[in-house]
XYZ file of C-alpha atoms in Angstrom:
703
model
C -149.550 -109.515 36.279
C -150.506 -112.782 34.948
C -154.045 -111.680 33.744
C -152.803 -111.102 29.957
C -152.809 -115.068 29.371
C -155.570 -115.745 32.147
C -158.092 -113.742 30.203
C -157.491 -115.638 26.937
C -157.944 -118.864 28.784
C -161.271 -117.622 30.514
C -162.457 -116.543 26.940
C -161.447 -119.926 25.537
C -163.319 -121.688 28.392
C -166.474 -119.605 27.640
C -166.454 -120.258 23.798
C -166.343 -124.034 24.535
C -169.448 -123.921 26.288
C -171.224 -122.192 23.270
C -169.481 -124.597 21.068
C -170.987 -127.793 23.049
C -174.429 -126.056 22.871
C -174.499 -125.443 19.203
C -172.750 -128.766 18.127
C -175.005 -131.129 20.477
C -178.126 -131.332 18.359
C -175.849 -132.361 15.181
C -174.876 -135.454 17.320
C -178.566 -136.183 18.183
C -180.624 -136.282 15.105
C -180.409 -135.883 11.254
C -179.122 -132.518 9.929
C -182.621 -131.691 8.453
C -183.969 -131.749 12.065
C -181.310 -129.540 13.106
C -181.650 -127.268 10.526
C -185.549 -127.014 10.502
C -187.128 -126.529 14.067
C -190.492 -127.809 12.976
C -189.416 -131.289 11.502
C -188.290 -134.460 13.437
C -187.092 -135.526 16.695
C -185.666 -132.008 17.585
C -189.025 -130.174 16.588
C -189.960 -127.630 18.900
C -193.529 -126.267 20.233
C -194.545 -123.284 21.929
C -192.960 -124.688 25.319
C -189.760 -125.639 23.931
C -189.143 -122.751 21.366
C -186.204 -121.561 23.861
C -184.234 -124.655 23.153
C -183.850 -123.135 19.709
C -184.101 -119.416 20.221
C -181.365 -119.445 22.935
C -178.752 -120.929 21.210
C -179.681 -119.270 17.914
C -179.372 -115.854 19.387
C -176.815 -116.219 22.112
C -174.300 -118.930 20.927
C -174.668 -119.880 17.203
C -171.753 -118.100 15.256
C -170.834 -116.126 18.478
C -168.780 -119.110 20.051
C -167.017 -120.048 16.911
C -166.300 -116.247 16.296
C -164.795 -115.987 19.736
C -162.802 -119.169 19.521
C -161.745 -118.388 15.847
C -160.141 -114.686 17.309
C -158.413 -116.458 20.189
C -156.888 -118.987 17.806
C -155.481 -115.887 15.678
C -153.801 -114.953 18.874
C -152.191 -118.518 19.445
C -150.595 -117.950 15.901
C -148.494 -115.064 17.516
C -148.008 -116.565 20.878
C -146.623 -119.710 19.214
C -144.779 -118.371 16.444
C -143.857 -114.865 17.209
C -143.138 -112.160 14.798
C -143.237 -113.317 10.953
C -139.683 -114.642 9.931
C -138.934 -115.638 13.651
C -136.037 -118.333 12.967
C -136.946 -120.328 16.240
C -140.611 -120.102 16.411
C -141.749 -120.080 12.873
C -140.967 -123.502 12.295
C -142.738 -124.563 15.447
C -145.592 -122.813 14.429
C -145.632 -124.346 10.963
C -145.420 -127.907 12.462
C -148.080 -127.106 14.840
C -150.477 -126.260 11.977
C -149.375 -129.100 10.119
C -150.270 -131.542 12.926
C -153.457 -129.709 13.522
C -154.478 -130.450 9.841
C -153.834 -134.004 10.378
C -155.918 -134.049 13.612
C -158.541 -132.219 11.524
C -158.740 -135.102 8.854
C -158.677 -137.696 11.527
C -161.219 -136.138 13.805
C -163.399 -135.050 11.137
C -163.480 -138.369 9.132
C -163.680 -140.616 12.005
C -165.434 -138.796 15.059
C -167.264 -135.759 14.030
C -168.249 -134.594 10.606
C -168.523 -130.929 11.710
C -164.895 -130.512 12.581
C -163.401 -127.069 12.185
C -159.698 -127.990 12.929
C -158.893 -128.521 9.258
C -160.257 -125.111 8.323
C -158.516 -123.395 11.104
C -155.006 -124.991 9.886
C -155.841 -123.982 6.515
C -156.714 -120.378 7.489
C -153.729 -120.300 9.912
C -151.188 -121.404 7.203
C -152.920 -118.759 4.823
C -152.119 -115.709 7.330
C -148.738 -116.939 8.676
C -147.143 -113.803 7.212
C -149.537 -111.395 8.677
C -148.553 -111.690 12.236
C -146.223 -108.686 11.922
C -148.691 -106.635 10.348
C -149.652 -103.433 12.240
C -152.845 -103.211 13.873
C -154.589 -101.106 11.218
C -153.762 -103.362 8.532
C -154.713 -106.450 10.462
C -158.285 -104.939 11.071
C -158.970 -103.808 7.685
C -157.938 -106.845 5.629
C -159.618 -108.990 8.472
C -162.665 -107.077 8.156
C -162.563 -107.186 4.358
C -162.518 -111.220 4.548
C -165.330 -111.283 7.088
C -167.374 -109.176 4.508
C -166.111 -111.477 1.703
C -167.464 -114.471 3.390
C -170.660 -112.796 4.056
C -170.908 -111.859 0.280
C -170.461 -115.397 -0.787
C -173.278 -116.557 1.443
C -175.529 -113.801 0.350
C -174.942 -114.771 -3.207
C -175.943 -118.329 -2.295
C -178.894 -117.179 -0.916
C -179.880 -115.144 -3.589
C -179.243 -117.996 -6.194
C -181.449 -120.190 -4.042
C -184.129 -117.728 -3.961
C -184.269 -117.047 -7.561
C -184.438 -120.852 -8.635
C -187.568 -121.968 -10.568
C -190.433 -122.905 -8.397
C -190.108 -126.490 -9.241
C -186.461 -126.547 -8.476
C -186.819 -124.761 -5.149
C -189.704 -127.009 -4.095
C -187.404 -129.979 -4.798
C -184.622 -128.429 -2.907
C -187.044 -127.719 0.042
C -188.297 -131.395 0.021
C -184.651 -132.785 0.341
C -183.233 -130.365 2.750
C -186.060 -129.024 4.708
C -188.972 -131.713 4.896
C -188.001 -134.966 3.355
C -190.378 -138.068 3.057
C -190.691 -140.432 5.686
C -188.656 -143.038 3.993
C -185.886 -140.486 3.333
C -186.023 -139.650 6.957
C -185.964 -143.111 7.832
C -182.830 -143.563 5.855
C -181.011 -140.672 7.587
C -181.861 -142.321 10.922
C -180.674 -145.665 10.066
C -177.345 -144.571 8.961
C -176.439 -143.664 12.662
C -178.445 -146.438 14.303
C -176.886 -149.272 12.486
C -173.660 -150.901 13.378
C -170.131 -149.194 14.011
C -169.232 -149.486 10.371
C -172.181 -147.942 8.985
C -171.839 -145.117 11.308
C -168.296 -144.361 10.268
C -169.324 -144.470 6.691
C -172.118 -142.130 7.220
C -170.035 -139.618 9.315
C -167.259 -139.613 6.815
C -169.686 -138.947 3.860
C -171.183 -136.137 5.817
C -167.563 -134.884 6.508
C -166.651 -134.883 2.918
C -169.779 -133.096 1.738
C -169.557 -130.294 4.502
C -165.907 -129.711 4.030
C -166.473 -128.157 0.631
C -168.782 -125.601 2.166
C -166.647 -125.211 5.346
C -163.427 -124.426 3.085
C -164.863 -122.208 0.447
C -167.635 -120.176 2.425
C -165.843 -120.062 5.789
C -162.196 -120.146 5.512
C -162.198 -116.306 4.258
C -164.262 -115.659 7.287
C -162.039 -117.789 9.385
C -158.936 -116.172 8.449
C -160.505 -112.666 8.765
C -161.536 -113.413 12.287
C -157.886 -114.476 13.270
C -156.590 -111.390 12.237
C -159.086 -109.220 13.798
C -158.390 -111.310 17.062
C -154.531 -110.789 16.677
C -155.152 -107.078 16.167
C -157.331 -107.030 19.209
C -154.891 -108.780 21.534
C -151.940 -106.430 20.450
C -154.170 -103.462 21.313
C -154.575 -104.872 24.867
C -158.219 -105.516 24.393
C -158.391 -109.520 24.486
C -155.399 -109.621 26.806
C -157.247 -107.638 29.584
C -155.249 -104.622 29.470
C -157.811 -101.962 28.077
C -159.836 -99.573 30.304
C -163.119 -100.466 31.939
C -164.703 -97.698 29.675
C -163.530 -99.269 26.604
C -165.135 -102.793 27.794
C -168.348 -101.059 28.449
C -168.329 -99.562 25.099
C -167.883 -102.967 23.350
C -170.608 -104.402 25.686
C -173.081 -101.418 24.421
C -172.211 -102.395 20.792
C -172.795 -106.084 21.555
C -175.818 -105.544 23.151
C -177.237 -103.617 20.107
C -176.074 -106.364 17.796
C -177.668 -109.021 20.146
C -180.895 -106.838 20.116
C -180.838 -107.201 16.068
C -180.199 -110.974 16.278
C -183.113 -111.464 18.632
C -185.483 -109.329 16.463
C -184.229 -111.628 13.499
C -184.649 -115.045 15.610
C -188.350 -113.937 16.771
C -189.168 -112.990 13.308
C -188.180 -116.436 12.196
C -190.363 -117.965 14.870
C -193.313 -115.551 13.799
C -193.099 -116.766 10.093
C -192.845 -120.410 11.299
C -189.352 -121.239 9.891
C -189.480 -120.831 6.407
C -186.229 -122.208 4.897
C -184.767 -119.316 2.982
C -185.271 -116.889 5.730
C -184.155 -119.519 8.545
C -181.086 -120.864 6.902
C -180.214 -118.163 4.425
C -181.064 -114.647 5.613
C -180.841 -115.754 9.292
C -177.424 -116.953 8.946
C -176.086 -114.150 6.913
C -177.543 -111.945 9.758
C -175.700 -113.945 12.130
C -172.609 -113.966 10.392
C -172.519 -110.071 10.246
C -173.481 -109.687 13.719
C -171.907 -112.356 15.683
C -168.646 -110.851 15.732
C -169.776 -107.935 17.590
C -171.624 -109.932 20.264
C -168.543 -112.384 20.618
C -166.492 -109.236 21.478
C -169.247 -108.038 24.009
C -168.876 -111.530 25.513
C -165.148 -111.021 25.859
C -165.693 -107.594 27.325
C -168.239 -108.783 30.148
C -165.805 -111.699 30.861
C -162.726 -109.562 31.433
C -164.624 -107.404 33.640
C -165.854 -110.311 35.473
C -162.147 -111.378 35.658
C -161.233 -108.025 37.639
C -163.677 -109.181 40.379
C -162.270 -111.015 43.344
C -165.730 -112.167 44.410
C -166.223 -114.069 40.954
C -162.629 -115.440 41.033
C -163.968 -119.212 41.505
C -166.070 -118.870 38.360
C -163.325 -117.308 36.274
C -160.853 -119.725 37.643
C -162.962 -122.711 36.458
C -163.308 -121.096 33.274
C -159.640 -120.600 32.880
C -158.930 -124.241 33.770
C -161.377 -125.039 30.978
C -159.710 -122.988 28.538
C -156.193 -123.930 29.037
C -157.537 -127.569 28.035
C -159.300 -126.347 24.902
C -157.966 -128.892 22.626
C -158.383 -131.749 24.682
C -162.005 -130.587 25.789
C -162.998 -129.808 22.424
C -162.213 -133.262 21.200
C -163.578 -134.930 24.228
C -167.007 -133.098 23.538
C -167.180 -134.697 20.228
C -166.089 -138.270 21.477
C -168.654 -138.104 24.358
C -171.588 -137.059 22.294
C -171.074 -139.347 19.372
C -170.806 -142.139 22.030
C -174.029 -141.182 23.570
C -176.060 -140.774 20.412
C -174.639 -142.803 17.724
C -175.134 -146.829 17.401
C -172.013 -148.833 17.315
C -170.090 -146.641 19.669
C -172.168 -146.318 22.879
C -175.807 -145.442 23.966
C -177.245 -145.035 20.555
C -179.966 -142.441 21.341
C -179.814 -140.930 17.946
C -183.334 -139.540 16.846
C -184.640 -140.097 20.359
C -184.395 -137.095 22.521
C -185.874 -133.793 22.127
C -184.241 -130.530 21.670
C -184.247 -129.365 25.422
C -182.894 -132.719 26.527
C -180.200 -132.441 24.067
C -179.144 -128.828 25.247
C -179.422 -130.109 28.923
C -176.969 -133.056 28.077
C -174.616 -130.421 26.394
C -174.702 -128.458 29.565
C -174.067 -131.182 31.851
C -171.118 -132.118 29.867
C -169.621 -128.970 30.057
C -170.132 -128.800 33.692
C -168.313 -132.114 34.137
C -165.362 -130.905 31.768
C -165.050 -127.887 34.054
C -164.518 -129.881 36.918
C -162.455 -132.519 35.536
C -160.254 -129.745 34.077
C -159.770 -128.099 37.378
C -158.691 -131.461 38.893
C -156.567 -132.691 36.000
C -154.416 -129.272 35.782
C -153.874 -129.320 39.428
C -152.262 -132.716 39.219
C -150.825 -132.764 35.693
C -150.265 -128.998 34.991
C -151.130 -129.343 31.126
C -153.919 -130.994 29.116
C -152.963 -134.374 27.676
C -153.482 -133.595 23.983
C -152.124 -129.955 24.327
C -148.947 -131.915 25.692
C -148.954 -134.451 22.763
C -149.591 -131.624 20.196
C -146.842 -129.323 21.400
C -144.601 -132.323 21.605
C -144.998 -133.586 18.121
C -144.340 -130.307 17.024
C -141.142 -130.070 18.705
C -142.315 -126.917 20.796
C -139.287 -125.971 23.193
C -141.448 -123.365 24.819
C -143.283 -126.231 26.913
C -140.725 -128.016 29.098
C -141.369 -131.054 31.146
C -142.953 -130.537 34.276
C -140.715 -128.710 36.321
C -139.498 -130.042 39.681
C -138.980 -126.957 41.929
C -136.974 -126.889 45.244
C -138.698 -127.851 48.474
C -139.331 -125.774 50.371
C -139.777 -123.615 47.547
C -137.867 -120.545 46.609
C -139.407 -117.048 46.294
C -138.308 -117.198 42.793
C -136.945 -120.008 40.835
C -136.364 -119.831 37.054
C -135.143 -122.718 34.828
C -133.728 -121.602 31.457
C -135.537 -118.779 30.604
C -134.976 -117.533 27.241
C -136.700 -115.023 25.116
C -136.450 -114.194 21.475
C -137.758 -111.459 19.195
C -137.296 -112.812 15.783
C -133.644 -113.455 15.146
C -132.828 -111.287 18.227
C -132.148 -112.883 21.545
C -133.062 -110.673 24.376
C -132.625 -113.214 27.333
C -130.880 -116.504 27.147
C -130.681 -119.264 29.706
C -131.514 -117.578 32.864
C -131.919 -119.508 35.848
C -132.462 -117.530 38.919
C -132.564 -118.741 42.447
C -134.126 -116.065 44.839
C -134.293 -117.294 48.525
C -137.329 -116.415 50.746
C -136.575 -113.126 52.684
C -133.745 -112.033 50.690
C -133.131 -108.535 49.047
C -131.911 -109.655 45.405
C -130.388 -107.082 43.570
C -130.593 -108.008 39.949
C -127.775 -105.790 38.313
C -126.594 -104.979 34.869
C -126.423 -101.944 32.451
C -129.337 -100.869 30.472
C -130.063 -103.186 27.655
C -128.938 -106.278 29.582
C -132.258 -107.903 29.636
C -133.408 -107.256 33.134
C -136.665 -105.801 32.239
C -137.545 -108.633 29.693
C -136.692 -111.271 32.515
C -139.021 -109.455 34.961
C -141.775 -109.389 32.558
C -141.467 -113.122 32.230
C -141.495 -113.623 35.871
C -144.668 -111.725 36.218
C -146.201 -113.863 33.247
C -146.527 -110.187 31.137
C -144.185 -112.168 28.336
C -144.255 -115.619 27.589
C -141.011 -117.139 27.509
C -139.551 -118.721 24.186
C -138.092 -121.251 26.247
C -138.039 -122.038 30.113
C -140.071 -121.997 33.041
C -140.293 -119.937 36.233
C -142.061 -120.495 39.667
C -143.210 -118.109 42.389
C -143.091 -119.681 45.909
C -143.323 -123.002 43.999
C -146.042 -122.005 41.887
C -145.385 -122.449 38.141
C -146.291 -119.034 36.469
C -147.532 -120.758 33.170
C -149.461 -123.492 35.091
C -150.662 -121.847 38.164
C -150.888 -118.255 37.201
C -153.387 -117.278 39.707
C -151.617 -118.810 42.833
C -148.397 -117.255 41.476
C -149.923 -113.958 40.757
C -151.301 -113.866 44.449
C -148.112 -113.923 45.757
C -146.578 -110.753 44.043
C -146.635 -106.943 44.013
C -144.782 -105.181 41.511
C -143.564 -101.647 40.618
C -142.489 -101.199 37.246
C -141.014 -98.306 35.243
C -144.669 -97.068 33.832
C -146.138 -95.674 37.059
C -149.707 -93.669 36.745
C -151.148 -91.402 39.425
C -153.757 -88.988 39.733
C -152.177 -85.654 40.473
C -155.169 -83.964 41.927
C -155.785 -86.371 44.473
C -154.170 -87.214 47.503
C -151.946 -90.079 48.081
C -154.457 -91.620 50.372
C -157.064 -91.411 47.714
C -154.934 -92.900 44.955
C -154.242 -95.770 47.154
C -157.775 -96.154 48.121
C -158.756 -96.542 44.396
C -156.701 -99.491 43.955
C -157.746 -100.924 47.467
C -161.429 -100.596 46.364
C -160.628 -102.698 42.991
C -158.719 -105.252 44.897
C -161.479 -105.560 47.571
C -159.302 -105.133 50.562
C -160.214 -103.372 53.958
C -159.566 -99.816 54.434
C -156.990 -100.238 56.832
C -154.521 -101.695 53.993
C -154.044 -98.073 53.185
C -152.810 -96.977 56.511
C -150.523 -99.836 56.634
C -148.780 -99.322 53.343
C -148.671 -95.613 53.927
C -146.599 -96.429 57.099
C -144.371 -99.023 55.624
C -143.280 -96.430 52.933
C -143.118 -93.611 55.512
C -145.823 -91.402 53.503
C -148.451 -91.393 56.492
C -147.283 -87.862 57.439
C -148.141 -86.647 53.498
C -151.219 -88.906 53.066
C -153.698 -86.097 52.609
C -151.258 -84.042 50.268
C -152.267 -83.776 46.555
C -149.812 -86.155 44.435
C -149.047 -83.424 42.415
C -147.236 -81.516 45.156
C -144.989 -84.750 45.771
C -141.489 -85.061 44.951
C -140.303 -87.851 42.688
C -138.945 -89.633 45.498
C -142.274 -89.424 47.128
C -144.171 -90.553 44.228
C -141.885 -93.507 43.828
C -142.861 -94.340 47.518
C -146.293 -94.196 46.606
C -146.123 -96.472 43.697
C -144.270 -98.737 46.012
C -147.112 -98.483 48.491
C -149.549 -99.452 45.822
C -147.516 -102.602 45.020
C -147.530 -103.398 48.620
C -151.498 -103.479 49.162
C -152.957 -106.928 49.876
C -149.668 -108.177 51.601
C -147.790 -109.777 48.669
C -145.022 -112.035 49.948
C -142.865 -111.039 47.032
C -142.123 -107.618 45.891
C -140.456 -107.041 42.312
C -139.021 -103.492 41.518
C -137.905 -102.557 37.953
C -135.454 -99.846 38.320
C -137.106 -97.969 41.370
C -134.214 -95.637 41.866
C -134.509 -94.085 38.204
C -134.658 -90.549 37.980
C -134.471 -89.821 41.579
C -132.270 -87.129 43.342
C -129.935 -87.936 45.953
C -132.290 -87.402 48.835
C -134.779 -89.414 46.815
C -132.548 -92.379 46.291
C -131.764 -92.382 49.948
C -135.286 -92.394 51.012
C -136.251 -95.080 48.586
C -133.082 -97.189 49.796
C -133.838 -96.882 53.575
C -137.460 -97.995 52.726
C -136.428 -100.949 50.794
C -133.868 -102.015 53.195
C -136.364 -101.936 55.871
C -139.150 -104.337 54.123
C -137.663 -107.771 54.889
C -137.508 -107.380 58.416
C -140.553 -105.142 58.999
C -142.994 -106.815 56.589
C -141.558 -110.184 56.015
C -141.261 -109.553 52.063
C -138.836 -110.709 49.494
C -137.519 -107.991 47.483
C -136.387 -108.349 43.950
C -134.922 -105.360 42.407
C -133.643 -104.672 39.355
C -131.305 -101.548 38.612
C -128.118 -100.428 36.849
C -127.129 -98.346 39.949
C -124.725 -100.967 41.369
C -123.265 -98.558 44.237
C -126.795 -98.014 45.373
C -127.906 -101.548 45.369
C -124.779 -102.839 47.282
C -126.274 -100.929 50.267
C -129.528 -102.730 50.500
C -128.939 -106.415 48.805
C -128.170 -109.480 50.403
C -128.056 -111.349 47.166
C -127.287 -110.440 43.635
C -127.710 -111.467 40.043
C -125.291 -109.957 37.630
C -126.604 -109.701 34.043
C -124.502 -109.190 30.961
C -125.896 -108.966 27.317
C -128.991 -111.072 28.092
C -127.364 -113.769 30.251
C -127.055 -114.225 33.842
C -123.332 -114.185 34.714
C -123.306 -114.965 38.273
C -125.504 -114.856 41.313
C -125.403 -115.482 45.063
C -125.014 -113.955 48.393
C -123.073 -110.714 48.345
C -120.891 -111.884 51.094
C -119.398 -114.719 48.962
C -118.813 -112.655 46.142
C -116.704 -110.499 47.998
C -114.871 -113.537 49.448
C -114.438 -114.876 45.868
C -112.788 -111.639 44.742
C -109.858 -110.565 47.014
C -109.623 -106.808 47.729
C -107.223 -104.692 45.617
C -103.705 -103.295 47.070
C -103.415 -99.664 46.809
C -99.232 -99.009 46.453
C -97.276 -95.701 46.940
C -93.717 -95.399 46.712
C -90.915 -93.054 46.492
C -90.222 -94.079 43.023
C -93.307 -95.060 40.987
C -91.728 -95.517 37.705
C -89.196 -98.232 38.924
C -91.975 -99.821 41.131
C -93.899 -100.223 37.905
C -91.043 -101.931 36.116
C -90.415 -104.087 39.135
C -93.853 -105.177 39.281
C -94.228 -105.772 35.434
C -91.800 -108.618 35.736
C -94.186 -110.249 38.115
C -97.476 -112.486 37.821
C -99.234 -109.576 39.084
C -102.248 -107.473 37.525
C -101.985 -103.660 38.308
C -102.988 -100.469 37.087
C -102.082 -96.496 37.571
C -104.513 -94.860 39.468
C -104.571 -91.205 40.992
C -103.591 -92.899 44.233
C -100.416 -94.686 42.973
C -100.815 -98.305 41.830
C -103.826 -100.711 42.083
C -102.738 -104.224 42.243
C -105.843 -105.947 41.491
C -106.966 -108.900 43.707
C -103.739 -108.427 45.547
C -105.111 -107.488 49.133
C -104.664 -110.779 50.971
C -102.124 -110.804 53.602
C -99.718 -112.928 51.829
C -99.690 -111.157 48.741
C -99.371 -107.693 50.470
C -96.356 -109.088 52.220
C -94.872 -110.502 49.153
C -95.203 -106.894 47.478
C -93.629 -105.347 50.346
C -90.485 -107.477 50.449
C -90.194 -106.973 46.639
C -90.221 -103.284 46.576
C -88.301 -103.080 49.793
C -85.748 -105.367 48.614
C -85.064 -103.141 45.579
C -84.369 -100.191 47.752
C -87.782 -98.303 47.271
C -89.244 -96.708 50.053
C -93.071 -97.632 50.542
C -95.324 -94.724 51.405
C -98.630 -96.453 51.390
C -99.551 -100.135 50.980
C -103.266 -100.603 51.975
C -106.010 -103.201 51.080
C -109.098 -101.398 49.237
C -112.301 -103.211 49.451
C -113.807 -104.237 46.261
C -117.190 -102.484 45.376
C -119.976 -104.059 43.486
C -119.209 -102.220 40.258
C -115.698 -103.995 40.227
C -117.358 -107.281 41.104
C -119.668 -106.825 38.324
C -116.797 -105.933 35.713
C -114.795 -108.992 36.851
C -117.503 -111.593 36.770
C -118.848 -110.247 33.354
C -115.259 -110.822 31.878
C -114.920 -114.026 33.717
C -112.150 -113.072 35.689
C -113.366 -113.624 39.199
C -111.164 -116.168 41.047
């Protein structure tokens, strides 16, 4: 249920690993040594060629490409649709603060900063958030190709320089003299002031190249990322076949990059081929490899056996901003004088790569521990609060012992439309909670927020005390869900359908027999689903939701479309679950009379708001029963009661006196009518049903 956001966190965590591997050499030695693997302290020989080849083939450009696509997704998740009056200002403020962070981080800490370019590219494509997928893909691809064309033009210009000018360029950028090299080393081996000045100078020099050459590519990759999120690819909702196809295409692209890399090695790293055409090939093929990585990671995410790995990556990705800044701070303190150890220019490339991998491993452990204690990264909290983002509330304090479901001020806006507003649910453990309201009342949107499928515009929700935003996996493991969209294989038996899901969840075979018995389908387990009635199909979906022994079952309109017999079967199955399986049931429906027969607690939704909630018995106590009155002269009776402070209406049985079924009111009515000489034929209390209760509370009329 929570995999939609979880997959983004896992991908972000993996991208951070690639970033630190690629960036670390830039902190460790002069730029010329990073660019030219045959020069300076980072020079490689036959035994150490891997330390250049692996980052170049597997991470260079790919990690940034994946990270950039995910940033495009965040523009939508933070800002919603274009023109959203609530979210768009928050997004603009966040981009403004990101630009300021980028300026400070680049000038003071790390000259290769990408935050400023992200803020600028993000601001450029703000209006594209509501574009259709086809336009996002076409424009995004065009921008990536434009960036590649600019790079190709630059390489062609360099290649066409007169021999003397080209030789001078190579002498400066590829193989400087010993004195020039010494000056470059001295800049970061001096005191703090000199180091800061050298970093600021490099940052200013590189920003021109980053903003001119890379901004179109950055904006294009953001658009592509947003498009792929909307199709379900980056959110982990595509099919295995789709992901395998992307892996196949990415493998071909990776093979091309490997061929290009080994060609550069064989040619002994010539400048134009290494930095010019090599970078152009990486620029064009890296998005395909990045998407193959994403596909592979999402497939890993679906494996229960690898859950510790994916959970650790997710924690690291959830603190991506904090971890990115921390990487540059730690690396600068390790290598630059005036800040820390001052190892600049003293370590080999393999040693630098090992340090970068070790730093990431430490970040993984620290991220897991930090989130367990505080719930969000420190810089993430600072950034969002500076931006005035109401979607990230202060750390919620949930009930102890925890409720099955507890939400605080859940609100969801789509543009200017408010679908759900300020919904605060309290669902006790062991209850059957009827979540009631007409179609369009906001029930399904609320359920999707409970499951983590839709991000709230405001508010928070916890499942058995686990915050859905902060502890996604822990919350998701407690829940089974049956939503309106149900897929079955009609040519297979009910048992085979369940067995497919059971295998995906890595559950024992006995689970299928258990859930079939719970929903009373064991007698039809071997029949083809195509021969099932609609009620049996619904119970099969319920059985699938019960696999894995969830503590909470969320059902969205499970009675929709069923005939009376199917409704009765489903009703009896649901009614038995809390007692026979110890499961809390959260049931949404617009069929109030049916839910009344199974629910112990109810919540009443109207126009996106929770009108009232609580035990059903208390509702009935709050709303006194009506009184049915039939007399010998109904016209005179109506005139007589019209002069009293009583609410009544004409019904087929006579007069219905709303809320007048208490003993004292009934006696008062009897004295009044009999005193006027009117014979009373009937005076009986009538229990208020759930539909009448809903109407009263929705209108604010409950006593």
